[in-house]
Amino acid sequence: METPNWKQQPHRRYNPLTREWVLVSPQRTERPWQGQVERRPEAAQPPYEPSCYLCPGNARAGGARNPAYTSTFVFENDFAALRAGTPPLTWNQDGLLVAEGEPGLCRVVCFSPRHDLTLARMSVEDIRRVVDVWIGQYRELGALPFIDYVQIFENRGEMMGCSNPHPHCQVWANRALPNEPAKEQQAQAAHLAERHSCLLCDYLKLEEQAGERLVCANQWFAAVVPFWAVWPFETLLISRRHATALDQLDDAAKTGLADILKRLTTRYDNLFEVSFPYSMGFHQRPTDGEPHPEWHLHAHYYPPLLRSATVRKFMVGYEMLAMPQRDITPEEAAARLRGE
Ligand code: H2U
Ligand code: ZN
């Protein structure tokens, strides 16, 4: 099927994972690119920062002290949003006032003892250790009877609410499937039931044929600007082999994941020559004990930067009240991420 020329006309695109639409207005970026990019020099971070609550040996809020760790380090979040002992009480008044007690756990994962590193600047070998920690956390937390979903996510950069440049991520695990994975689960289950194939396996085949939205790939993973992207340089990292979760990756694929994480974050950093801010996270099989063949392991990257290191995208106005909207097409965003 020949793709219409979407470069000129406003149109909406369908997100088959969430079954929602995004408005694309490419004519607003038709004006030629000025090539001018404001750069904001970044303050260089020291390898060890005495006031950092994530650096080895330092004190955290609430009195705990980090060990002198030399690789990765996991601890219970001192300000956890979820608590293990929360009773799962329910409250329902006429179907309109509805609430449930939500038990869960929140952890913080330090990627490296080095305060000045980021995933883009860590070695593949060291990122592989982080991948192993993620798999360990997914397994350990997912095995708890009151945990049906494990969300691994990273906020990077002040703009995305990251509290500290020290390389780290968070793991929140809870009883009920959260909204975003719940939408994706419904869509993936429906696709499997209707077509007897996996939604993201099918989607990735189309993207590999088209090529224009591919950002980078290795034998195990591919990163694309999804056809339905909302954030200017949003990407979707997809396992090329069907795997429902991180725990199904074999040894080579785990290293493949470390490799693609480094490549993708490096492409982001190259875009505006800054340590690129984003929120990212994995979506994968819930840990409710069901096999969930419909689930396909992937990660979303949602970066807020738009035209330069200082101009960012805000979800305001029309987007809060009506629907998400973007100006730069996913095809153009992918080309820029590839460095074209
Ligand atoms: P973010 O940078 O994504 O906010 O993650 C840092 C987390 O670290 C945050 O959730 C926790 C915060 O609650 N934290 C501690 O657990 N102990 C501390 O001493 C400070 C911050
Ligand atoms: Zn630090």
XYZ file of N, CA, C and O and ligand atoms in Angstrom, residues 46-49 51-56 58 69 112-116 164-167, ligand 2:
85
model
N 30.999 15.824 39.038
C 32.186 15.111 39.539
C 31.873 13.615 39.638
O 30.712 13.241 39.791
N 32.880 12.736 39.583
C 32.639 11.291 39.707
C 32.041 10.926 41.070
O 31.283 9.969 41.186
N 32.385 11.721 42.093
C 31.796 11.511 43.421
C 31.322 12.866 43.942
O 32.045 13.857 43.847
N 30.087 12.895 44.461
C 29.520 14.157 44.938
C 29.127 13.976 46.417
O 28.223 13.201 46.731
N 27.422 15.577 48.472
C 26.054 15.877 48.904
C 25.004 15.000 48.216
O 23.813 15.180 48.420
N 25.465 14.036 47.378
C 24.508 13.202 46.635
C 24.011 12.051 47.499
O 24.802 11.287 48.050
N 22.694 11.869 47.557
C 22.158 10.783 48.398
C 22.213 9.422 47.712
O 21.796 8.418 48.276
N 22.740 9.384 46.475
C 22.871 8.089 45.793
C 24.332 7.624 45.687
O 24.589 6.465 45.361
N 25.277 8.520 45.922
C 26.691 8.127 45.822
C 27.057 7.133 46.937
O 26.473 7.153 48.016
N 28.019 6.244 46.653
C 28.421 5.237 47.649
C 28.890 5.893 48.958
O 29.555 6.921 48.927
N 27.335 7.576 51.125
C 26.664 8.800 51.585
C 25.375 8.494 52.348
O 24.792 7.429 52.205
N 29.179 0.743 47.585
C 28.938 -0.170 46.461
C 29.841 0.156 45.280
O 30.243 1.306 45.088
N 25.262 2.861 38.728
C 26.721 2.900 38.804
C 27.112 3.686 40.052
O 26.374 4.565 40.485
N 28.283 3.377 40.621
C 28.749 4.214 41.739
C 29.166 5.611 41.259
O 29.269 6.540 42.050
N 29.390 5.747 39.956
C 29.889 7.016 39.402
C 28.768 8.028 39.225
O 27.839 7.835 38.454
N 28.899 9.143 39.911
C 27.899 10.206 39.890
C 27.794 10.874 38.512
O 26.750 11.394 38.139
N 28.899 10.841 37.760
C 28.967 11.628 36.514
C 28.574 10.828 35.268
O 28.641 11.351 34.169
N 17.983 13.965 40.772
C 19.412 13.803 40.983
C 20.072 13.284 39.701
O 19.584 12.310 39.120
N 21.186 13.916 39.255
C 21.822 13.434 38.014
C 22.505 12.083 38.157
O 22.843 11.458 37.154
N 22.711 11.619 39.369
C 23.335 10.304 39.570
C 22.502 9.250 38.814
O 21.298 9.192 38.976
N 23.145 8.409 37.960
C 22.353 7.494 37.119
C 21.549 6.482 37.948
O 22.130 5.690 38.690
Zn 25.942 10.607 43.214
